[in-house]
Coordinates of C-alpha atoms and ligand atoms in Angstrom, one line a residue:
X1411 CA 70.6 10.3 -164.1
X1412 CA 72.4 6.9 -164.6
X1413 CA 70.6 3.2 -164.3
X1414 CA 72.5 0.4 -163.2
X1415 CA 71.9 -2.9 -165.1
X1416 CA 68.1 -3.8 -165.1
X1417 CA 67.0 -1.1 -162.7
X1418 CA 66.1 2.1 -163.4
X1419 CA 67.0 5.0 -161.5
X1420 CA 63.5 5.8 -160.2
X1421 CA 63.3 2.3 -158.7
X1422 CA 66.9 2.4 -157.3
X1423 CA 65.7 5.5 -155.4
X1424 CA 62.5 4.3 -154.3
X1425 CA 64.0 1.2 -152.7
X1426 CA 66.6 3.2 -150.8
X1427 CA 63.8 5.7 -149.7
X1428 CA 62.3 2.2 -148.3
X1429 CA 65.5 1.4 -146.4
X1430 CA 66.1 2.1 -142.6
X1431 CA 69.6 0.5 -141.6
X1432 CA 69.9 0.5 -138.0
X1433 CA 71.6 -1.1 -135.1
X1434 CA 70.7 -1.8 -131.8
X1435 CA 73.6 -0.6 -129.0
X1436 CA 73.5 -0.8 -125.5
X1437 CA 75.5 -1.5 -122.4
X1438 CA 75.4 -5.5 -121.5
X1439 CA 72.2 -6.8 -120.5
X1440 CA 70.5 -3.8 -121.2
X1441 CA 68.2 -6.0 -123.3
X1442 CA 69.0 -5.9 -126.9
X1443 CA 69.2 -9.7 -127.7
X1444 CA 65.5 -9.4 -126.3
X1445 CA 64.6 -6.7 -128.3
X1446 CA 66.2 -7.7 -131.3
X1447 CA 63.7 -10.9 -131.1
X1448 CA 60.9 -8.6 -130.0
X1449 CA 61.3 -6.4 -133.1
X1450 CA 61.4 -9.4 -135.4
X1451 CA 58.7 -11.0 -134.2
X1452 CA 56.5 -7.9 -134.5
X1453 CA 57.5 -7.7 -137.8
X1454 CA 55.9 -10.9 -138.2
X1455 CA 58.7 -12.8 -139.3
X1456 CA 59.3 -15.1 -136.1
X1457 CA 56.3 -16.9 -135.1
X1458 CA 57.0 -17.4 -131.3
X1459 CA 59.8 -14.8 -129.9
X1460 CA 60.9 -16.3 -126.7
X1461 CA 60.7 -19.7 -127.8
X1462 CA 64.8 -19.8 -127.1
X1463 CA 64.5 -18.0 -124.1
X1464 CA 67.1 -18.3 -121.6
X1465 CA 70.6 -17.0 -121.9
X1466 CA 72.5 -19.6 -123.3
X1467 CA 71.3 -19.5 -126.9
X1468 CA 70.5 -15.7 -127.2
X1469 CA 73.6 -14.0 -127.6
X1470 CA 73.0 -12.2 -130.9
X1471 CA 76.0 -13.4 -132.6
X1472 CA 75.8 -14.1 -136.2
X1473 CA 76.1 -17.6 -136.0
X1474 CA 73.1 -17.6 -133.3
X1475 CA 71.4 -15.5 -136.0
X1476 CA 72.2 -18.3 -138.5
X1477 CA 70.5 -20.8 -136.2
X1478 CA 67.8 -18.7 -135.9
X1479 CA 67.6 -18.3 -139.4
X1480 CA 67.5 -22.3 -139.8
X1481 CA 64.8 -22.8 -136.9
X1482 CA 62.4 -20.2 -137.7
X1483 CA 63.0 -19.0 -141.4
X1484 CA 64.2 -15.9 -140.7
X1485 CA 65.9 -14.4 -143.9
X1486 CA 69.4 -13.4 -142.8
X1487 CA 71.9 -11.8 -145.0
X1488 CA 74.9 -12.5 -142.8
X1489 CA 75.4 -9.9 -139.9
X1490 CA 72.3 -8.4 -141.1
X1491 CA 68.7 -9.3 -140.3
X1492 CA 66.2 -7.9 -143.0
X1493 CA 62.7 -7.6 -142.4
X1494 CA 59.7 -5.7 -144.0
X1495 CA 57.4 -3.4 -141.7
X1496 CA 54.7 -1.5 -143.0
X1497 CA 56.1 -0.5 -146.5
X1498 CA 59.7 -0.2 -145.3
X1499 CA 62.8 -2.7 -145.4
X1500 CA 64.5 -2.5 -142.3
X1501 CA 68.0 -3.7 -142.2
X1502 CA 68.8 -4.5 -138.3
X1503 CA 72.8 -4.7 -138.1
X1504 CA 74.7 -7.1 -135.3
X1505 CA 76.6 -5.8 -132.6
X1506 CA 78.9 -7.7 -130.4
X1507 CA 77.3 -8.3 -127.0
X1508 CA 80.4 -7.5 -125.1
X1509 CA 82.1 -4.3 -124.2
X1510 CA 85.6 -5.6 -124.7
X1511 CA 85.0 -5.7 -128.6
X1512 CA 83.3 -2.3 -128.7
X1513 CA 85.7 -1.2 -131.2
X1514 CA 83.5 -3.7 -133.4
X1515 CA 80.5 -1.9 -132.6
X1516 CA 82.3 1.5 -133.3
X1517 CA 83.2 0.1 -136.7
X1518 CA 79.5 -1.6 -137.8
X1519 CA 78.1 1.9 -136.3
X1520 CA 79.9 3.5 -139.8
X1521 CA 77.4 1.4 -141.6
X1522 CA 74.0 2.7 -140.1
X1523 CA 72.0 5.7 -140.6
X1524 CA 70.4 5.5 -137.4
X1525 CA 70.8 3.4 -133.8
X1526 CA 68.7 2.6 -131.0
X1527 CA 70.0 2.8 -127.7
X1528 CA 68.6 0.9 -125.1
X1529 CA 68.5 1.9 -121.6
X1530 CA 68.1 0.0 -118.5
X1531 CA 65.6 1.8 -116.4
X1532 CA 66.9 0.8 -112.9
X1533 CA 70.5 1.5 -114.2
X1534 CA 70.5 4.6 -116.4
X1535 CA 73.3 5.3 -118.1
X1536 CA 76.1 3.0 -117.7
X1537 CA 79.8 3.2 -119.1
X1538 CA 79.3 1.4 -122.6
X1539 CA 76.0 3.6 -122.9
X1540 CA 77.9 6.8 -122.4
X1541 CA 80.9 5.6 -124.9
X1542 CA 78.0 4.7 -127.2
X1543 CA 76.2 7.9 -127.0
X1544 CA 79.7 9.8 -127.6
X1545 CA 80.7 8.0 -130.4
X1546 CA 77.2 8.5 -132.2
X1547 CA 76.8 12.3 -131.4
X1548 CA 80.5 12.4 -133.0
X1549 CA 79.5 11.2 -136.3
X1550 CA 75.8 12.7 -136.3
X1551 CA 74.3 9.2 -136.3
X1552 CA 70.6 9.7 -135.0
X1553 CA 69.7 8.2 -132.1
X1554 CA 66.5 6.7 -130.9
X1555 CA 66.7 6.2 -127.0
X1556 CA 64.5 3.0 -126.0
X1557 CA 64.0 3.1 -121.8
X1558 CA 63.8 -0.8 -121.5
X1559 CA 62.6 -2.9 -118.6
X1560 CA 59.7 -0.5 -117.4
X1561 CA 58.2 -3.8 -116.1
X1562 CA 60.5 -3.4 -113.0
X1563 CA 61.1 -1.2 -110.7
X1564 CA 63.5 1.8 -111.4
X1565 CA 64.5 4.9 -111.7
X1566 CA 61.9 7.8 -112.2
X1567 CA 61.4 8.8 -115.7
X1568 CA 61.8 12.5 -115.3
X1569 CA 65.2 11.6 -113.3
X1570 CA 66.0 9.6 -116.1
X1571 CA 65.6 12.4 -119.0
X1572 CA 67.7 14.9 -116.5
X1573 CA 70.4 12.1 -116.8
X1574 CA 70.6 12.0 -120.7
X1575 CA 70.4 15.8 -121.1
X1576 CA 72.9 16.3 -118.5
X1577 CA 75.6 13.7 -119.4
X1578 CA 75.0 13.3 -123.2
X1579 CA 74.2 16.8 -124.1
X1580 CA 71.4 15.7 -126.0
X1581 CA 68.2 17.0 -125.3
X1582 CA 65.8 14.0 -124.5
X1583 CA 62.2 14.4 -126.4
X1584 CA 59.9 11.6 -125.1
X1585 CA 57.5 10.5 -127.7
X1586 CA 55.8 8.2 -125.3
X1587 CA 55.4 8.8 -121.5
X1588 CA 54.9 5.8 -119.1
X1589 CA 52.0 5.5 -117.7
X1590 CA 52.5 3.5 -114.3
X1591 CA 55.8 4.1 -112.2
X1592 CA 58.5 1.5 -113.4
X1593 CA 57.4 -1.8 -112.1
X1594 CA 53.9 -1.1 -112.7
X1595 CA 53.9 -0.4 -116.4
X1596 CA 50.5 -0.2 -117.7
X1597 CA 51.1 1.6 -120.9
X1598 CA 52.1 4.9 -122.5
X1599 CA 50.7 8.3 -123.2
X1600 CA 51.5 9.2 -127.0
X1601 CA 52.5 12.6 -126.8
X1602 CA 51.7 14.1 -130.3
X1603 CA 48.0 13.2 -129.8
X1604 CA 47.3 12.7 -126.3
X1605 CA 45.9 9.5 -126.3
X1606 CA 46.7 6.1 -124.5
X1607 CA 47.8 3.1 -125.6
X1608 CA 47.3 0.0 -123.0
X1609 CA 49.4 -2.6 -122.8
X1610 CA 48.1 -6.2 -122.1
X1611 CA 50.5 -8.7 -121.0
X1612 CA 50.6 -12.2 -123.3
X1613 CA 51.6 -15.6 -122.4
X1614 CA 55.0 -15.0 -121.0
X1615 CA 55.7 -12.3 -124.0
X1616 CA 55.8 -15.2 -126.4
X1617 CA 53.6 -13.6 -128.7
X1618 CA 52.6 -10.3 -129.6
X1619 CA 51.1 -8.2 -126.3
X1620 CA 47.7 -6.8 -126.3
X1621 CA 47.7 -2.8 -127.1
X1622 CA 44.4 -0.8 -127.2
X1623 CA 44.4 2.9 -128.0
X1624 CA 42.0 5.1 -126.6
X1625 CA 41.3 9.1 -126.0
X1626 CA 42.3 11.0 -122.8
X1627 CA 39.1 10.5 -121.5
X1628 CA 38.6 7.0 -121.6
X1629 CA 42.3 6.4 -120.5
X1630 CA 41.7 8.5 -117.1
X1631 CA 38.5 6.8 -116.6
X1632 CA 40.6 3.5 -116.6
X1633 CA 43.9 4.4 -115.3
X1634 CA 43.1 7.3 -112.6
X1635 CA 45.7 8.9 -111.3
X1636 CA 48.9 6.9 -112.8
X1637 CA 47.2 8.7 -116.2
X1638 CA 46.7 12.1 -115.1
X1639 CA 50.5 11.9 -113.3
X1640 CA 51.3 11.5 -116.8
X1641 CA 49.8 14.3 -118.8
X1642 CA 51.2 16.3 -115.5
X1643 CA 54.8 15.2 -116.3
X1644 CA 54.5 15.9 -119.9
X1645 CA 53.3 19.1 -119.7
X1646 CA 56.4 19.7 -117.7
X1647 CA 58.3 18.5 -120.8
X1648 CA 56.4 20.6 -122.9
X1649 CA 57.5 23.7 -120.7
X1650 CA 61.3 22.5 -121.3
X1651 CA 60.5 22.3 -124.9
X1652 CA 61.3 18.6 -124.7
X1653 CA 59.2 17.8 -127.9
X1654 CA 60.2 16.2 -131.0
X1655 CA 62.1 18.1 -133.6
X1656 CA 63.1 16.2 -137.0
X1657 CA 66.1 18.6 -137.7
X1658 CA 67.9 18.2 -134.5
X1659 CA 67.2 14.6 -134.1
X1660 CA 68.7 13.9 -137.7
X1661 CA 71.6 16.2 -136.8
X1662 CA 72.0 14.0 -133.5
X1663 CA 71.4 17.0 -131.4
X1664 CA 68.1 15.4 -129.8
X1665 CA 67.0 11.7 -128.8
X1666 CA 63.4 10.8 -129.3
X1667 CA 62.8 8.6 -126.3
X1668 CA 60.3 5.4 -125.7
X1669 CA 59.3 3.4 -122.9
X1670 CA 59.2 -0.2 -123.4
X1671 CA 59.6 -3.7 -121.5
X1672 CA 61.0 -6.0 -124.5
X1673 CA 60.6 -9.1 -122.6
X1674 CA 56.9 -8.5 -122.8
X1675 CA 56.9 -7.0 -125.9
X1676 CA 55.5 -3.7 -124.5
X1677 CA 56.4 -0.5 -126.8
X1678 CA 57.9 -3.0 -129.5
X1679 CA 55.2 -1.6 -132.3
X1680 CA 55.9 1.9 -131.5
X1681 CA 59.8 1.2 -132.1
X1682 CA 58.9 -0.1 -135.6
X1683 CA 56.9 2.3 -136.4
X1684 CA 59.6 5.5 -135.2
X1685 CA 61.9 3.5 -137.2
X1686 CA 59.6 4.1 -140.3
X1687 CA 58.6 7.3 -139.5
X1688 CA 61.3 9.3 -138.3
X1689 CA 64.7 7.0 -138.9
X1690 CA 66.3 8.4 -142.0
X1691 CA 66.5 6.3 -145.4
X1692 CA 69.4 5.2 -147.2
X1693 CA 70.9 8.5 -148.6
X1694 CA 73.8 9.4 -150.8
X1695 CA 77.3 8.7 -148.8
X1696 CA 80.0 11.4 -149.1
X1697 CA 83.0 10.2 -150.9
X1698 CA 86.8 10.9 -149.7
X1699 CA 86.6 14.3 -151.2
X1700 CA 83.1 15.2 -149.6
X1701 CA 81.2 14.5 -152.5
X1702 CA 77.9 12.7 -151.8
X1703 CA 77.4 9.9 -154.4
X1704 CA 73.8 9.6 -155.3
X1705 CA 72.0 6.5 -154.5
X1706 CA 71.3 5.9 -158.2
X1707 CA 74.8 6.1 -159.4
X1708 CA 76.4 2.8 -160.1
X1709 CA 77.0 0.3 -157.6
X1710 CA 79.3 1.4 -154.9
X1711 CA 79.7 -0.2 -151.5
X1712 CA 82.5 -0.2 -148.6
X1713 CA 83.7 -3.1 -146.4
X1714 CA 82.8 -2.4 -142.5
X1715 CA 83.7 -5.7 -141.1
X1716 CA 85.6 -8.7 -141.9
X1717 CA 85.1 -11.9 -140.1
X1718 CA 86.7 -15.4 -140.4
X1719 CA 86.1 -18.7 -139.4
X1720 CA 82.4 -18.7 -139.3
X1721 CA 82.4 -21.9 -140.9
X1722 CA 84.5 -24.4 -139.2
X1723 CA 84.6 -26.6 -142.6
X1724 CA 85.2 -23.9 -144.8
X1725 CA 87.9 -21.6 -142.9
X1726 CA 85.7 -18.9 -144.9
X1727 CA 86.3 -15.2 -144.6
X1728 CA 83.5 -12.7 -144.7
X1729 CA 83.6 -9.2 -145.8
X1730 CA 80.5 -7.4 -145.1
X1731 CA 79.7 -4.5 -147.4
X1732 CA 77.1 -1.7 -146.7
X1733 CA 75.9 -0.7 -150.1
X1734 CA 75.6 2.9 -150.7
X1735 CA 74.5 3.5 -154.4
X1736 CA 73.0 1.6 -157.1
X1737 CA 72.4 -2.4 -157.0
X1738 CA 74.5 -5.0 -156.1
X1739 CA 73.9 -8.1 -157.9
X1740 CA 75.1 -11.5 -157.5
X1741 CA 77.6 -12.3 -159.9
X1742 CA 78.7 -8.7 -160.8
X1743 CA 82.4 -7.6 -161.2
X1744 CA 83.2 -4.9 -159.4
X1745 CA 86.4 -2.6 -158.8
X1746 CA 88.6 -2.8 -155.3
X1747 CA 89.3 1.0 -155.3
X1748 CA 92.4 0.4 -152.9
X1749 CA 94.2 -1.9 -155.7
X1750 CA 92.4 -1.0 -158.7
X1751 CA 91.8 -4.8 -159.5
X1752 CA 88.4 -6.6 -160.8
X1753 CA 86.7 -8.3 -157.8
X1754 CA 84.6 -10.9 -158.9
X1755 CA 81.5 -11.6 -156.7
X1756 CA 80.3 -14.8 -158.4
X1757 CA 82.1 -17.3 -156.6
X1758 CA 82.0 -15.9 -153.2
X1759 CA 77.9 -15.8 -153.5
X1760 CA 78.0 -19.2 -155.0
X1761 CA 79.5 -20.5 -152.0
X1762 CA 77.4 -18.3 -149.4
X1763 CA 74.7 -19.5 -151.2
X1764 CA 72.5 -21.4 -148.9
X1765 CA 68.5 -21.3 -149.8
X1766 CA 67.6 -18.0 -148.3
X1767 CA 70.9 -16.7 -147.5
X1768 CA 71.5 -16.2 -151.4
X1769 CA 71.1 -12.4 -152.1
X1770 CA 70.8 -11.9 -155.6
X1771 CA 70.5 -8.0 -155.5
X1772 CA 70.8 -5.6 -152.7
X1773 CA 70.0 -2.1 -152.5
X1774 CA 71.3 1.2 -151.1
X1775 CA 71.3 0.3 -147.1
X1776 CA 71.5 -3.2 -147.7
X1777 CA 74.2 -5.3 -146.4
X1778 CA 76.0 -8.1 -148.8
X1779 CA 78.4 -10.8 -147.2
X1780 CA 81.1 -11.7 -149.8
X1781 CA 82.6 -14.9 -148.8
X1782 CA 86.5 -15.7 -149.0
X1783 CA 87.1 -12.2 -150.0
X1784 CA 90.5 -12.2 -148.4
X1785 CA 91.8 -9.1 -150.7
X1786 CA 89.3 -7.2 -148.6
X1787 CA 90.1 -4.9 -145.7
X1788 CA 87.8 -3.0 -143.6
X1789 CA 87.1 0.2 -144.9
X1790 CA 88.0 -0.9 -148.6
X1791 CA 85.7 0.4 -151.2
X1792 CA 84.1 -1.3 -154.2
X1793 CA 82.3 0.3 -156.9
X1794 CA 81.3 -0.1 -160.7
X1795 CA 81.8 2.1 -163.6
X1796 CA 82.0 5.6 -161.7
X1797 CA 85.1 5.3 -159.2
X1798 CA 84.7 6.3 -155.6
X1799 CA 86.5 6.0 -152.7
X1800 CA 84.8 6.5 -149.2
X1801 CA 86.2 7.3 -146.2
X1802 CA 88.2 4.9 -144.2
X1803 CA 86.9 3.7 -141.2
X1804 CA 88.2 5.1 -137.8
X1805 CA 90.5 2.9 -135.6
X1806 CA 90.1 3.7 -131.7
X1807 CA 93.0 4.5 -129.1
X1808 CA 94.0 1.1 -127.4
X1809 CA 94.6 0.8 -124.0
X1810 CA 96.0 -2.7 -123.5
X1811 CA 99.1 -3.7 -125.4
X1812 CA 100.8 -7.0 -125.5
X1813 CA 104.0 -8.3 -127.3
X1814 CA 103.4 -11.6 -129.6
X1815 CA 106.1 -14.3 -130.3
X1816 CA 105.8 -17.4 -132.0
X1817 CA 106.4 -20.4 -129.4
X1818 CA 108.0 -22.1 -132.1
X1819 CA 110.2 -20.7 -134.6
X1820 CA 109.8 -23.1 -137.1
X1821 CA 106.3 -22.1 -137.8
X1822 CA 107.3 -18.3 -138.1
X1823 CA 105.7 -18.4 -141.8
X1824 CA 102.3 -19.4 -140.1
X1825 CA 102.5 -16.8 -137.3
X1826 CA 103.1 -14.0 -140.0
X1827 CA 100.4 -14.7 -142.0
X1828 CA 98.0 -15.0 -138.6
X1829 CA 99.1 -11.5 -137.2
X1830 CA 98.9 -10.3 -140.8
X1831 CA 95.2 -11.4 -141.1
X1832 CA 94.1 -10.5 -137.7
X1833 CA 95.4 -7.0 -138.5
X1834 CA 93.2 -6.9 -141.8
X1835 CA 90.0 -7.9 -139.9
X1836 CA 90.6 -5.7 -137.0
X1837 CA 90.8 -8.2 -134.5
X1838 CA 93.8 -6.3 -132.7
X1839 CA 95.9 -3.5 -133.9
X1840 CA 99.4 -4.9 -135.0
X1841 CA 102.2 -2.2 -134.2
X1842 CA 105.4 -2.3 -134.9
X1843 CA 109.0 -1.0 -134.3
X1844 CA 112.4 -1.7 -136.0
X1845 CA 113.3 -2.1 -132.3
X1846 CA 111.3 -4.8 -131.6
X1847 CA 111.5 -6.5 -135.1
X1848 CA 109.0 -8.5 -136.7
X1849 CA 109.3 -11.4 -134.8
X1850 CA 107.7 -9.7 -131.8
X1851 CA 105.2 -7.2 -132.9
X1852 CA 103.0 -5.6 -130.3
X1853 CA 99.3 -5.9 -130.4
X1854 CA 97.1 -3.2 -129.0
X1855 CA 93.5 -3.6 -128.0
X1856 CA 90.6 -1.6 -126.6
X1857 CA 89.5 -4.7 -124.4
X1858 CA 91.7 -7.4 -123.0
X1859 CA 89.5 -10.1 -124.4
X1860 CA 90.6 -9.0 -128.2
X1861 CA 94.0 -10.9 -127.0
X1862 CA 92.2 -13.9 -126.1
X1863 CA 90.5 -14.2 -129.6
X1864 CA 93.7 -13.2 -131.2
X1865 CA 95.7 -15.9 -129.2
X1866 CA 92.9 -18.4 -129.9
X1867 CA 92.8 -18.0 -133.2
X1868 CA 96.7 -18.1 -133.9
X1869 CA 96.5 -21.6 -132.4
X1870 CA 93.3 -23.1 -134.0
X1871 CA 93.5 -21.3 -137.4
X1872 CA 97.1 -20.7 -138.1
X1873 CA 98.6 -23.1 -136.3
X1874 CA 100.9 -20.8 -135.0
X1875 CA 101.2 -21.4 -131.1
X1876 CA 102.4 -18.0 -129.6
X1877 CA 103.5 -16.2 -126.1
X1878 CA 101.7 -13.0 -125.1
X1879 CA 103.4 -10.5 -122.6
X1880 CA 101.9 -7.7 -121.5
X1881 CA 103.5 -4.0 -121.9
X1882 CA 103.0 -1.4 -119.1
X1883 CA 101.1 1.1 -121.0
X1884 CA 97.6 2.3 -121.3
X1885 CA 97.6 5.4 -123.4
X1886 CA 98.5 5.9 -126.9
X1887 CA 98.8 9.4 -128.5
X1888 CA 99.2 10.0 -132.6
X1889 CA 102.7 11.6 -132.8
X1890 CA 105.1 12.7 -136.1
X1891 CA 108.0 11.3 -137.3
X1892 CA 110.0 14.9 -136.2
X1893 CA 108.7 13.5 -132.7
X1894 CA 110.2 10.5 -132.5
X1895 CA 114.1 11.1 -131.4
X1896 CA 112.4 13.4 -128.5
X1897 CA 110.3 10.7 -127.4
X1898 CA 112.9 7.9 -127.8
X1899 CA 115.1 9.4 -125.2
X1900 CA 112.0 9.6 -122.4
X1901 CA 111.6 6.7 -120.2
X1902 CA 108.2 4.8 -120.0
X1903 CA 107.5 5.9 -123.6
X1904 CA 107.4 3.9 -127.0
X1905 CA 107.1 4.7 -130.3
X1906 CA 105.3 2.2 -132.8
X1907 CA 104.2 2.4 -136.1
X1908 CA 100.8 1.0 -137.1
X1909 CA 99.7 -0.5 -140.0
X1910 CA 97.7 2.2 -141.6
X1911 CA 100.6 4.5 -141.2
X1912 CA 99.8 6.2 -137.9
X1913 CA 102.7 6.6 -135.4
X1914 CA 101.5 6.0 -132.0
X1915 CA 103.5 7.0 -128.9
X1916 CA 102.6 4.7 -126.3
X1917 CA 102.4 5.8 -122.4
X1918 CA 102.4 3.7 -119.5
X1919 CA 99.9 6.3 -117.9
X1920 CA 97.9 9.8 -117.3
X1921 CA 101.0 11.3 -115.3
X1922 CA 103.9 10.2 -117.5
X1923 CA 102.0 11.5 -120.5
X1924 CA 101.6 15.1 -119.0
X1925 CA 105.1 15.2 -117.9
X1926 CA 106.1 14.6 -121.3
X1927 CA 104.0 17.0 -122.6
X1928 CA 105.0 19.6 -119.9
X1929 CA 108.5 19.2 -120.9
X1930 CA 108.2 19.3 -124.4
X1931 CA 105.3 21.5 -125.2
X1932 CA 106.7 21.3 -129.0
X1933 CA 105.6 17.7 -129.4
X1934 CA 102.5 16.5 -131.2
X1935 CA 100.9 14.3 -129.3
X1936 CA 96.9 14.3 -130.2
X1937 CA 94.4 12.2 -128.9
X1938 CA 93.5 9.3 -131.3
X1939 CA 89.6 10.7 -131.5
X1940 CA 87.0 8.5 -132.7
X1941 CA 86.1 10.7 -136.0
Ligands
LIG1078 P1 71.8 -8.0 -123.7 O1 71.5 -9.0 -124.9 O2 71.6 -6.5 -123.6 O3 73.2 -8.5 -123.1 O4 70.4 -8.2 -122.9 P2 69.4 -9.5 -122.9 O5 68.5 -9.5 -123.9 O6 70.4 -10.8 -122.8 O7 68.8 -9.3 -121.6 C1 69.5 -9.3 -120.4 C2 68.3 -9.8 -119.4 O8 67.4 -8.8 -119.0 C3 67.9 -11.2 -119.6 O9 67.5 -11.5 -118.3 C4 66.5 -10.6 -120.2 O10 65.5 -11.4 -120.1 C5 66.0 -9.4 -119.5 N1 65.4 -8.5 -120.0 C6 65.6 -7.8 -121.5 N2 64.2 -7.1 -121.7 C7 63.5 -6.8 -120.5 C8 62.4 -6.3 -120.0 O11 61.9 -5.2 -120.8 N3 62.1 -6.6 -118.5 C9 62.6 -7.4 -117.9 N4 62.1 -7.6 -116.7 N5 63.5 -8.1 -118.0 C10 64.4 -7.8 -119.5 P3 68.3 -12.9 -117.8 O12 67.5 -13.2 -116.6 O13 69.6 -12.5 -117.7 O14 68.1 -14.2 -119.0 P4 66.7 -14.6 -119.1 O15 66.7 -16.2 -118.6 O16 65.3 -14.0 -118.6 O17 66.6 -14.7 -120.8

């Protein structure tokens, strides 16, 4: 096998095998930020989780994490929180908290090898939980499900398992089972060996919760009926063959389940252990042609997120790269696959380089943030020596549409630049047609807050105040050039082209779409499925 620079193939393979690259995803409010802090605390990175308790400062955005980094000395490489646990290196990739930015979340999912799906014990599966399950299952991303907030009254655990099974089609295979009903969380039965882990509260959840593991006999003596009920329920699961199976977990057909109360740090240890023991390491990524690139091949990676304006003084633009093979070394010159041009990482890294944030090297599974990488777009591949292109990152079906125009025609140049930039970053989808012209492109979004961000940035960053007018469409379908003349004759239908070359036909609603489909069954009108 090849080696990269000073690193032997063996070293690279070993480092890749240590990596667990994952994201915590959930419907808003299920406890994502709380769990993020708790995981880092348990990995003993943070001295006191809960020190910043209170909603305001706790949205797990990148800038919050930078604050966290300064205050607490956590090593944060841009959009990823990296920490060591046992012998593993865990990369926790940040996802936006608000459902309106779910397209961003979906993109981030292309960079992870596993997800932790948080479910609120009282609410069960919510809208966003369902969408995320769907995306993960579609892309075969293994899911570890964590039922959170067990310290509060909620649903019956068996009921929750039925809901997961029926609504997601995935088999829930609990690794732990709660002892004590929701609202009376005493500990968990470890289903693999029948032992009991008892949790005790520490001061306001500020430090690691007390944990004591004992055998079944001691547990029964201590907890009485609460423990025997858990054992009985676990046997019911056994009868339904709801036991962990690594192969079906990796194929996203079953999901291991754990019970936790992130705010009290109950069950967090077990989540970390499960990540190390069960989550897949960084493995060879398949390229566009279906060929896996070995982890010890020369460096390669792809851009899964572009973000601008993180540093108000610099107006910088960060491209986040997931390393797929080899070693990323600061300063190396790589090739940008879509243009074939060399891309120097040196300058970028110097600007980025504040103490701990400097990344000198990164291995497969790690995330690197490149500053002022204005040539890079979401989905682009980078490589060293041996060319490779990874599959593009899917875009999602927009459901909201607005026409955007510059308020001041003398600012048209700024306007164009701004639109192009927002398009590159994937802040919104930019759709065009000859009919509308370049002065008035259409913006498409999955969630309406994306428009607010776009408008704000057009003013603040590009000095191009603009006007947005809503369009009465809610559905987009992929179509072909041949279908355009027929569609153009239909009322309340419009065809626009997206910057990735796709032709999208927009319809006012489901009924309009069905009407057109009935009338012209020959037309290509494909849903923009997540792929
Ligand atoms: P999110 O990032 O998924 O949106 O959720 P976040 O962590 O902000 O948590 C949402 C709320 O749920 C917070 O309460 C948080 O304290 C609470 N929470 C998280 N995990 C648990 C848990 O295991 N048990 C209980 N009982 N509550 C939990 P908040 O009142 O909105 O804010 P705060 O003032 O308590 O921080």
